[in-house]
XYZ file of C-alpha atoms in Angstrom:
689
model
C 38.005 -16.336 -3.529
C 35.878 -13.734 -1.807
C 36.844 -12.918 1.751
C 33.555 -13.024 3.692
C 35.046 -11.400 6.782
C 36.338 -8.386 4.863
C 33.060 -8.096 2.968
C 31.137 -7.975 6.251
C 33.568 -5.545 7.849
C 33.167 -3.172 4.912
C 29.469 -2.933 5.812
C 30.318 -2.371 9.465
C 32.813 0.355 8.663
C 30.458 2.199 6.332
C 27.652 1.996 8.902
C 29.884 3.359 11.661
C 31.266 6.144 9.471
C 27.970 7.297 7.963
C 26.145 7.404 11.298
C 29.070 9.201 12.921
C 29.251 11.807 10.130
C 25.498 12.401 10.293
C 25.619 12.365 14.098
C 22.380 10.424 13.787
C 21.291 6.894 12.989
C 21.500 3.260 13.993
C 24.911 1.590 13.627
C 24.292 -1.490 15.766
C 21.872 -3.446 13.576
C 23.911 -3.064 10.350
C 27.011 -4.198 12.218
C 25.141 -7.163 13.631
C 23.537 -8.238 10.347
C 26.606 -7.760 8.142
C 27.472 -11.469 7.985
C 23.842 -12.361 7.209
C 24.023 -9.870 4.358
C 27.186 -11.463 2.986
C 25.470 -14.845 2.931
C 22.344 -13.575 1.177
C 23.620 -10.827 -1.103
C 26.949 -12.463 -1.825
C 25.711 -15.993 -2.494
C 21.985 -16.114 -3.238
C 20.285 -12.858 -4.205
C 19.340 -12.641 -7.891
C 19.598 -8.991 -8.884
C 21.226 -6.664 -11.386
C 22.572 -3.375 -10.006
C 22.578 -1.877 -13.498
C 18.831 -2.515 -13.916
C 17.227 -2.519 -10.458
C 13.709 -3.048 -11.824
C 13.962 -6.062 -14.106
C 10.877 -8.179 -13.631
C 12.274 -11.502 -12.369
C 14.752 -10.174 -9.819
C 14.574 -11.382 -6.263
C 12.974 -8.870 -3.914
C 14.808 -7.849 -0.760
C 13.035 -6.064 2.085
C 14.799 -4.557 5.080
C 11.855 -4.683 7.457
C 13.894 -3.289 10.349
C 14.384 -0.137 8.319
C 16.296 1.729 11.025
C 19.223 -0.441 9.856
C 19.176 1.516 6.612
C 22.961 1.829 6.409
C 23.121 -1.940 5.923
C 21.059 -1.603 2.759
C 22.835 1.525 1.538
C 26.205 -0.137 2.043
C 25.043 -3.203 0.121
C 23.672 -1.145 -2.750
C 26.859 0.884 -2.974
C 29.219 -2.079 -2.726
C 27.384 -4.286 -5.209
C 27.304 -1.601 -7.881
C 24.016 0.286 -7.777
C 23.897 3.947 -8.711
C 24.601 5.035 -5.153
C 28.046 6.668 -5.030
C 30.085 7.112 -1.879
C 29.104 10.787 -1.749
C 25.533 9.697 -1.042
C 26.705 7.557 1.880
C 28.626 10.544 3.193
C 25.368 12.517 2.970
C 23.457 9.958 5.036
C 20.315 11.493 6.549
C 20.940 14.864 4.901
C 18.473 16.987 2.935
C 17.727 15.621 -0.551
C 20.274 12.805 -0.328
C 19.457 9.332 -1.643
C 20.303 7.906 1.755
C 17.363 8.927 3.908
C 17.137 7.969 7.557
C 14.934 5.028 6.607
C 14.930 3.410 3.143
C 12.527 5.125 0.742
C 11.116 3.483 -2.364
C 11.466 5.680 -5.427
C 14.332 7.682 -3.927
C 17.139 5.133 -3.772
C 17.755 2.653 -6.615
C 17.370 -0.897 -5.346
C 15.071 -0.054 -2.429
C 11.955 -2.173 -2.976
C 9.782 -0.603 -0.287
C 9.823 2.191 2.254
C 10.449 0.741 5.695
C 10.777 2.146 9.162
C 7.359 1.622 10.762
C 8.269 -1.778 12.141
C 6.419 -4.857 10.947
C 5.200 -3.306 7.728
C 8.258 -4.381 5.757
C 7.671 -8.073 6.415
C 3.988 -7.541 5.581
C 5.001 -5.903 2.286
C 7.258 -8.891 1.638
C 4.264 -11.195 2.111
C 2.425 -9.212 -0.564
C 5.411 -9.395 -2.906
C 5.720 -13.145 -2.438
C 1.995 -13.563 -3.047
C 2.302 -11.558 -6.265
C 5.137 -13.804 -7.439
C 3.165 -16.944 -6.658
C 0.007 -15.780 -8.413
C 1.817 -14.413 -11.472
C 3.754 -17.663 -11.776
C 0.528 -19.670 -11.618
C -1.061 -17.459 -14.241
C 1.785 -17.014 -16.718
C 4.222 -19.915 -16.405
C 3.657 -22.620 -19.010
C 5.391 -25.989 -18.846
C 9.141 -25.424 -19.123
C 8.630 -21.688 -19.675
C 9.386 -20.201 -16.244
C 8.694 -16.547 -16.856
C 8.117 -15.787 -13.164
C 10.514 -17.554 -10.801
C 12.074 -15.511 -8.017
C 12.271 -15.291 -4.239
C 11.333 -12.623 -1.727
C 13.777 -12.166 1.135
C 13.309 -10.083 4.254
C 15.502 -9.139 7.176
C 13.539 -8.388 10.342
C 14.216 -7.835 14.020
C 12.604 -8.079 17.425
C 10.659 -4.872 16.894
C 9.016 -6.199 13.729
C 7.939 -9.308 15.609
C 6.541 -7.335 18.533
C 4.318 -5.261 16.247
C 0.938 -6.948 15.849
C 0.967 -6.588 12.073
C 3.672 -9.263 11.881
C 1.156 -11.722 13.315
C -1.504 -10.743 10.781
C 0.776 -10.896 7.755
C 2.853 -13.923 8.701
C -0.262 -15.969 9.473
C -1.486 -15.154 5.969
C 1.878 -16.142 4.481
C 1.515 -19.562 6.064
C -2.065 -19.938 4.888
C -0.986 -19.019 1.357
C 1.960 -21.448 1.427
C 4.403 -18.809 0.190
C 7.398 -21.097 -0.128
C 9.477 -18.483 -1.939
C 9.292 -16.115 1.025
C 12.403 -16.394 3.208
C 12.728 -14.193 6.289
C 15.954 -13.884 8.259
C 15.380 -12.878 11.875
C 18.129 -10.803 13.464
C 17.770 -12.242 16.961
C 20.051 -9.975 18.983
C 17.857 -9.556 22.062
C 18.338 -5.786 22.260
C 16.015 -2.860 21.612
C 16.063 0.815 22.558
C 15.063 0.100 26.155
C 17.722 -2.591 26.587
C 17.526 -6.368 26.873
C 14.133 -7.420 25.501
C 13.819 -10.480 27.726
C 11.616 -8.822 30.380
C 8.953 -7.789 27.831
C 9.435 -10.039 24.791
C 9.026 -13.614 25.933
C 7.555 -15.135 22.770
C 8.765 -18.521 21.610
C 9.299 -17.186 18.097
C 10.152 -20.537 16.544
C 6.973 -22.175 17.826
C 4.925 -19.138 16.920
C 6.013 -19.391 13.281
C 5.583 -23.154 13.199
C 2.008 -22.503 14.332
C 1.640 -20.206 11.319
C 2.644 -23.199 9.162
C 6.102 -21.813 8.446
C 9.295 -23.807 8.038
C 11.658 -22.718 10.818
C 15.443 -23.098 10.626
C 17.778 -22.426 13.500
C 18.798 -20.752 15.629
C 21.981 -20.515 13.583
C 25.055 -18.414 14.277
C 24.264 -15.195 12.432
C 27.954 -14.359 12.263
C 28.831 -17.623 10.539
C 28.406 -16.870 6.854
C 28.594 -20.540 5.886
C 25.848 -21.450 8.370
C 23.523 -18.697 7.118
C 24.368 -19.606 3.516
C 23.441 -23.242 4.167
C 20.208 -22.215 5.910
C 19.148 -20.106 2.923
C 19.984 -22.968 0.541
C 17.854 -25.304 2.649
C 14.986 -22.810 2.752
C 14.964 -22.527 -1.042
C 14.221 -26.246 -1.309
C 10.929 -25.923 0.593
C 7.944 -26.448 -1.685
C 4.928 -25.551 0.421
C 5.878 -23.217 3.289
C 7.556 -19.879 3.878
C 10.748 -20.066 5.932
C 11.983 -18.188 8.983
C 15.727 -18.436 9.610
C 16.548 -17.467 13.186
C 20.010 -15.879 13.266
C 21.605 -15.297 16.658
C 23.644 -12.120 16.418
C 25.350 -9.455 18.499
C 24.160 -5.918 17.949
C 27.114 -3.623 17.257
C 29.344 -6.577 16.373
C 32.992 -5.504 16.608
C 32.501 -2.534 18.921
C 34.469 -3.369 22.101
C 32.332 -1.275 24.472
C 28.981 -1.066 22.670
C 28.480 -4.618 21.353
C 25.427 -6.342 22.880
C 24.176 -3.132 24.492
C 21.322 -0.743 23.788
C 23.927 2.011 23.324
C 24.732 0.476 19.930
C 21.167 0.729 18.752
C 20.249 4.315 17.945
C 23.194 6.656 18.333
C 26.676 7.151 16.874
C 29.422 5.060 18.443
C 31.691 8.083 18.837
C 35.095 8.677 17.284
C 37.044 6.933 20.033
C 34.867 3.819 19.952
C 35.027 3.663 16.150
C 38.837 3.675 16.380
C 38.693 0.797 18.843
C 36.199 -1.056 16.634
C 38.455 -0.689 13.599
C 41.281 -2.218 15.597
C 39.095 -5.049 16.901
C 37.819 -5.844 13.406
C 41.240 -5.607 11.811
C 40.032 -2.838 9.498
C 42.932 -0.381 9.075
C 41.274 1.815 6.467
C 40.126 5.390 7.032
C 36.553 6.658 7.069
C 34.630 5.761 3.906
C 37.681 3.967 2.458
C 37.008 0.590 0.812
C 39.874 -1.428 -0.714
C 39.598 -2.298 -4.407
C 39.740 -5.996 -3.560
C 36.641 -5.683 -1.347
C 34.791 -3.809 -4.077
C 35.726 -6.613 -6.441
C 34.390 -9.255 -4.055
C 31.100 -7.400 -3.692
C 30.612 -6.335 -7.329
C 27.382 -7.948 -8.604
C 27.116 -6.186 -11.960
C 28.550 -8.969 -14.144
C 26.615 -11.729 -12.391
C 23.456 -9.636 -12.459
C 23.774 -8.889 -16.143
C 24.224 -12.585 -16.825
C 21.141 -13.492 -14.783
C 19.027 -10.847 -16.463
C 20.258 -11.883 -19.927
C 19.260 -15.479 -19.195
C 15.787 -14.291 -18.230
C 15.538 -12.122 -21.343
C 16.323 -15.204 -23.397
C 13.526 -17.080 -21.619
C 11.235 -14.108 -22.153
C 11.944 -14.110 -25.890
C 11.165 -17.825 -26.153
C 8.023 -17.333 -24.108
C 6.874 -14.424 -26.283
C 7.342 -16.553 -29.373
C 5.258 -19.377 -27.902
C 2.646 -17.246 -26.142
C 2.609 -13.751 -27.676
C -0.652 -12.589 -26.068
C 0.394 -13.775 -22.630
C 3.814 -12.149 -22.996
C 2.321 -8.837 -24.062
C -0.132 -8.887 -21.169
C 2.653 -9.697 -18.686
C 4.826 -6.854 -19.942
C 1.915 -4.412 -19.869
C 0.982 -5.314 -16.332
C 4.530 -5.178 -15.001
C 4.879 -1.738 -16.573
C 1.751 -0.612 -14.719
C -0.115 0.270 -17.911
C -3.863 -0.239 -18.168
C -5.254 -1.879 -21.342
C -5.591 0.491 -24.289
C -9.362 0.177 -24.223
C -9.709 0.960 -20.509
C -10.786 4.560 -21.054
C -13.661 3.365 -23.229
C -14.569 0.666 -20.704
C -14.784 3.365 -18.031
C -16.885 5.657 -20.208
C -19.246 2.819 -21.093
C -19.641 1.835 -17.427
C -20.421 5.417 -16.393
C -22.935 5.885 -19.229
C -24.596 2.603 -18.314
C -24.924 3.729 -14.699
C -26.399 7.035 -15.874
C -28.911 5.290 -18.127
C -30.080 2.831 -15.479
C -30.286 5.518 -12.777
C -30.597 2.882 -10.047
C -31.382 3.574 -6.417
C -28.807 1.477 -4.567
C -26.339 1.871 -1.734
C -23.025 3.207 -2.982
C -21.385 -0.004 -1.754
C -23.617 -1.804 -4.279
C -22.803 0.843 -6.874
C -19.144 -0.002 -6.261
C -19.794 -3.679 -6.919
C -21.650 -2.821 -10.123
C -18.644 -0.787 -11.275
C -16.298 -3.588 -10.245
C -18.227 -6.063 -12.366
C -17.179 -4.062 -15.419
C -13.650 -3.327 -14.272
C -12.664 -6.783 -12.988
C -13.890 -8.277 -16.250
C -11.709 -5.847 -18.195
C -8.612 -5.757 -15.964
C -6.888 -9.054 -15.121
C -4.502 -7.128 -12.855
C -7.278 -6.190 -10.437
C -6.968 -8.328 -7.309
C -9.640 -7.815 -4.693
C -10.305 -8.806 -1.139
C -11.992 -8.060 2.145
C -11.156 -8.298 5.833
C -13.903 -10.838 6.558
C -16.672 -8.525 5.303
C -17.102 -9.614 1.693
C -20.881 -9.767 1.940
C -20.961 -6.265 3.416
C -18.215 -4.598 1.378
C -19.410 -6.234 -1.879
C -15.872 -6.484 -3.216
C -16.408 -9.806 -5.010
C -17.695 -10.033 -8.582
C -18.704 -12.623 -11.137
C -15.241 -12.334 -12.701
C -13.350 -13.039 -9.459
C -12.793 -16.335 -7.705
C -11.773 -16.885 -4.060
C -8.026 -17.432 -3.625
C -7.418 -21.015 -2.546
C -4.273 -23.136 -2.275
C -3.949 -26.868 -2.945
C -2.319 -29.217 -0.448
C 0.935 -29.132 -2.414
C 1.051 -25.335 -2.246
C -0.149 -24.734 -5.781
C -2.702 -22.052 -6.627
C -6.156 -23.383 -7.418
C -6.880 -21.649 -10.703
C -10.436 -20.798 -11.732
C -12.035 -22.976 -14.348
C -12.152 -21.048 -17.582
C -11.894 -21.546 -21.322
C -8.443 -22.543 -22.532
C -6.094 -19.744 -23.520
C -3.408 -19.904 -26.191
C -1.190 -22.966 -25.931
C 1.989 -24.115 -27.600
C 1.319 -27.823 -27.365
C -2.450 -28.076 -27.571
C -2.882 -28.766 -23.863
C -5.597 -26.873 -22.001
C -4.226 -23.897 -20.081
C -5.804 -21.260 -17.831
C -7.198 -18.258 -19.653
C -5.338 -14.963 -19.524
C -6.156 -13.157 -16.306
C -6.984 -15.401 -13.354
C -8.844 -12.844 -11.242
C -8.756 -13.514 -7.507
C -10.638 -12.262 -4.476
C -8.751 -12.703 -1.203
C -10.285 -13.596 2.147
C -7.901 -11.721 4.447
C -9.757 -12.633 7.617
C -10.118 -10.045 10.367
C -6.766 -8.435 9.559
C -7.325 -4.869 8.358
C -3.759 -3.637 8.934
C -2.254 -6.781 7.470
C -4.522 -6.515 4.437
C -3.518 -2.911 3.794
C 0.207 -3.655 4.051
C -0.038 -6.818 1.944
C -1.829 -4.764 -0.721
C 1.112 -2.347 -0.662
C 3.419 -5.295 -1.308
C 1.277 -6.525 -4.198
C 1.406 -3.086 -5.792
C 5.137 -2.683 -5.192
C 5.919 -6.024 -6.790
C 4.118 -5.084 -9.970
C 1.572 -6.904 -12.077
C -1.395 -6.172 -9.823
C -3.682 -3.321 -8.802
C -4.970 -4.394 -5.379
C -8.163 -3.340 -3.665
C -9.536 -4.413 -0.315
C -12.577 -3.729 1.805
C -13.616 -3.153 5.381
C -15.867 -0.727 7.297
C -14.780 2.909 7.272
C -14.475 3.037 11.037
C -11.884 0.245 10.847
C -9.687 2.365 8.593
C -8.060 3.311 11.897
C -6.521 -0.166 11.964
C -5.184 0.290 8.429
C -4.177 3.911 8.652
C -0.396 3.636 8.837
C -0.286 1.312 5.833
C -2.569 3.711 3.937
C -0.129 6.484 4.802
C 2.761 4.352 3.548
C 0.957 3.737 0.250
C 0.608 7.488 -0.171
C 4.240 8.082 0.775
C 5.344 5.456 -1.775
C 2.860 6.662 -4.435
C 1.321 3.228 -4.913
C -1.905 2.509 -6.785
C -3.889 0.797 -4.019
C -7.650 1.127 -3.562
C -9.352 0.912 -0.162
C -13.068 0.184 -0.242
C -14.537 1.556 2.989
C -18.250 0.871 3.405
C -20.740 1.760 6.163
C -19.478 5.316 5.995
C -21.684 7.198 8.480
C -24.441 7.091 11.077
C -26.478 5.708 8.192
C -25.439 2.200 9.209
C -27.823 2.603 12.130
C -28.184 0.193 14.993
C -24.527 -0.909 15.253
C -24.001 2.369 17.052
C -21.103 4.730 17.766
C -18.413 2.029 17.773
C -19.096 1.446 14.085
C -20.411 4.847 12.967
C -17.718 6.916 11.296
C -17.490 10.524 12.398
C -13.907 11.766 12.053
C -12.707 9.219 9.501
C -13.456 11.020 6.236
C -11.865 14.210 7.526
C -8.789 12.439 8.858
C -8.223 10.425 5.678
C -8.462 13.599 3.597
C -5.510 14.943 5.593
C -3.131 12.237 4.339
C -0.969 13.855 1.635
C -1.189 12.020 -1.677
C -4.313 10.031 -0.805
C -7.462 10.598 -2.837
C -10.660 10.237 -0.814
C -13.905 9.801 -2.752
C -17.384 9.794 -1.203
C -19.690 9.348 -4.190
C -23.409 10.061 -4.143
C -24.789 7.617 -6.720
C -23.896 4.927 -9.257
C -22.380 7.278 -11.841
C -20.205 9.087 -9.308
C -19.091 5.753 -7.873
C -18.157 4.376 -11.287
C -16.169 7.485 -12.132
C -14.463 7.426 -8.729
C -13.337 3.871 -9.470
C -12.107 4.851 -12.923
C -10.077 7.743 -11.542
C -8.627 5.493 -8.829
C -7.516 2.933 -11.389
C -5.982 5.589 -13.626
C -4.017 7.121 -10.727
C -0.645 5.435 -11.194
C 0.987 7.287 -8.299
C -1.837 7.806 -5.863
C -3.738 5.473 -3.535
C -7.492 5.938 -3.162
C -10.058 5.524 -0.399
C -13.665 5.041 -1.480
C -16.188 5.868 1.259
C -19.443 4.078 0.557
C -22.875 3.938 2.116
C -24.786 1.041 3.562
C -28.165 2.687 2.916
C -29.725 3.044 -0.518
C -29.111 6.315 -2.373
C -31.342 7.695 -5.134
C -29.801 8.443 -8.500
C -29.177 12.167 -8.870
C -30.467 13.883 -12.038
C -27.543 15.460 -13.868
C -26.937 17.106 -17.208
C -23.748 15.231 -18.008
C -20.915 13.289 -16.373
C -17.970 15.336 -17.607
C -16.973 17.219 -14.473
C -17.444 14.489 -11.863
C -13.792 13.435 -12.147
C -12.780 16.951 -11.068
C -13.943 16.169 -7.548
C -16.799 18.693 -7.377
C -19.289 19.957 -9.916
C -22.529 21.898 -10.227
C -25.292 19.350 -9.869
C -28.342 21.588 -9.788
C -29.080 25.249 -10.470
C -32.124 27.250 -9.277
C -33.593 26.864 -12.780
C -33.740 23.099 -12.252
C -36.325 23.655 -9.511
C -38.311 26.316 -11.354
C -36.612 29.539 -10.248
C -35.526 31.957 -12.947
C -33.054 33.864 -10.803
C -29.401 33.644 -9.884
C -28.292 31.577 -6.930
C -28.221 33.310 -3.564
C -26.276 30.556 -1.812
C -24.409 27.328 -2.537
C -25.126 24.017 -0.859
C -22.104 21.690 -0.899
C -22.495 18.031 -0.001
C -20.864 14.641 -0.429
C -22.142 11.099 -0.637
C -25.507 10.297 0.873
C -26.097 13.930 1.829
C -26.245 15.217 -1.756
C -29.848 14.097 -2.234
C -30.605 15.773 1.096
C -29.198 19.025 -0.312
C -31.434 18.645 -3.367
C -34.498 18.271 -1.157
C -33.509 21.352 0.818
C -33.020 23.231 -2.459
C -36.592 22.360 -3.447
C -37.963 23.534 -0.076
C -36.116 26.829 -0.414
C -37.280 27.279 -3.995
C -40.883 27.133 -2.785
C -40.037 30.267 -0.788
C -38.286 31.893 -3.781
C -34.825 31.357 -2.297
C -32.453 30.326 -5.094
C -29.741 27.831 -4.237
C -27.085 26.083 -6.288
C -26.275 22.474 -5.271
C -22.697 21.298 -5.690
C -21.821 17.632 -5.326
C -18.350 17.156 -3.850
C -17.385 13.488 -4.199
C -13.678 14.268 -3.655
C -12.322 17.355 -1.919
C -8.795 16.125 -2.730
C -9.424 16.025 -6.470
C -11.327 19.332 -6.371
C -8.518 21.095 -4.531
C -6.127 20.232 -7.386
C -8.268 21.992 -10.003
C -7.496 25.397 -11.481
C -8.608 28.492 -9.646
C -10.881 29.351 -12.560
C -12.693 26.020 -12.315
C -13.029 26.236 -8.546
C -14.509 29.716 -8.794
C -16.925 28.561 -11.482
C -18.264 25.940 -9.084
C -18.109 28.081 -5.942
C -18.668 31.680 -7.074
C -17.299 34.499 -4.993
C -19.761 36.399 -2.852
C -22.270 33.570 -2.326
C -22.549 32.050 1.158
C -21.598 28.379 1.194
C -23.221 25.772 3.389
C -21.669 22.280 3.548
C -23.564 19.121 4.467
C -21.813 15.915 5.495
C -22.510 13.339 8.201
C -19.109 13.685 9.831
C -16.616 16.016 11.464
C -17.001 19.577 10.235
C -13.415 20.873 10.411
C -12.403 20.097 6.838
C -15.238 22.074 5.301
C -14.414 25.449 6.802
C -11.483 25.879 4.403
C -14.058 26.574 1.672
C -15.158 29.721 3.458
C -18.433 28.170 4.574
C -20.981 30.253 6.400
C -22.253 27.082 8.082
C -21.647 23.326 8.126
C -24.330 20.768 8.862
C -22.248 17.949 10.316
C -21.469 15.941 13.435
C -18.708 16.726 15.919
C -19.663 14.088 18.479
C -20.062 10.311 18.433
C -23.220 8.693 17.142
C -26.005 6.707 18.764
C -27.539 3.242 18.416
C -30.844 3.523 16.576
C -32.383 2.921 13.155
C -30.862 5.223 10.548
C -34.002 7.355 9.919
C -34.226 8.141 13.645
C -30.550 9.115 13.682
C -30.910 11.404 10.664
C -33.725 13.244 12.416
C -31.932 13.372 15.771
C -28.715 14.784 14.294
C -30.463 17.257 12.021
C -29.891 15.601 8.654
C -33.311 16.554 7.333
C -34.280 18.798 4.417
C -35.953 21.168 6.844
C -32.858 21.631 9.018
C -30.600 22.114 6.008
C -33.042 24.677 4.570
C -33.221 26.461 7.919
C -29.413 26.581 8.026
C -29.349 28.229 4.587
C -31.954 30.787 5.649
C -29.954 31.613 8.765
C -26.799 32.067 6.710
C -28.601 34.411 4.312
C -29.965 36.465 7.210
C -26.424 36.970 8.486
């Protein structure tokens, strides 16, 4: 019989020792949540340490990621590929035990956490993915998708506003397989939280339509075990289990104080804690009997084998569905996607429509959502403005019993002749006015697997989403942000809504691709590149105003991020270019008009369209020099902050380094100098210099 007290104390000892050795970290929360971890990981969590990524495992999220040693101890003790040497290297360069858990670095870590509140929001996305995949793929007794999402979270997660956004959505979506355990210890860095955190958390979550259990004694493993078992019976609501705990449990002088939160206990206090806990073992020493109690490899292998057996039976009954499920969980696009993308781009080129690039995005999405059942869209209450919905998508709605309302569609393959939903129930999510929550939920959808999420809002509101966008880039997740109303071109809404610094600031996020396409073909190709980027999130910056289609010889170089759109010969000059005009998005046609004005005066200019500086910067030096030849002055044109353009050695930048104004767009273009005449004058001035 497993000894729960020893199992918990092993976590406490490892947390104390690792933080002390690193002389950095947070020992208190792992010590306080150790008994909760025994209840969940020792008695409920479905996982296989030997194969951390099998599809139907339960997902565990440590939202209060500063408690990382709790997770590292659990992964080590249960049998993941995380040897003791890695725990001894806690917080050291290139170790697998970073200061906060990092997805893709440590086996068994489902998401990168640390920015408080985002972990629980990711968990909401994971639970939504499970619910939707189950509704789409499960057939009768064939339960291909059937797992829970668990999250530990603390006071800090609940104080962050994103927890409100995401948890309200979880209630609306009736995510009954989402179970969150709240480490209610009443302590944060500044001390007792009571003076500044007065929320009635239980009533708050009941208002979100959650099932609330507790408070229970978080140090009573049986009580937490029973609470989890009760939560798993709930059919139509997520569950919050409130666990009353003591931070730094077992530390005689640090327990229940802020001193236990974010600093080593000290050698003397650790000695006292070992005595108080009855743990006579030295630093990083775990008895064989405790390892045996924690070892989850045999149980995990058995659980995975049972699922593999179900998968085999499912594949025999529904081969097309099984193949599609496996493809999607692997993150592979359909084999014909490349041709779908080519066809969509050629169609855009043939039609040569004058539309806003937000409409061009919707046109591209019509093709891609029809072809990709894994695409799951949404908008933060701006669907009609972002144009993220398509004919192939249906609004996500839940029935009274918590079931997903599936779109009406022709019957797919069946084993018993009964009508079943077609393969690929494509949903569009109404996130409400919750930009940050939307972005973090999309990260959770991507992390779970089976979906490529995209979501829309105005570009200026990317500020609300920014930290979740950064986390997507850090985790290398394929998430697409559709940001419309990308400049002063939105007009009368004024400076509060007119983006100035946003394109430049988003381009600074490492690993994020920013695309600002100029017409339907560029927009379609930007979408295709975004969907093909398995390890890179994308931001699409799209116009509200209509943009003319740009004449172009071919589409081949658009995906490189910048390409030669027009040479002097295209406007009747038989001479080499004297300057290069670079522009993105809605300003490319402005550059073409300026080129024509200059040609009338025998000044030869090359026009380069730059839909993505990020993609262009990754090209070979030879390609970059072929687009931007040495020795020619370069003039950039973009309705936004100018700083990012100077790296190209520009002689001048026609941009905006102040906030906008409230007026019709044409008046604003003239006022801020976005006219062919001003661009041409800027080129002339550069040539004179």
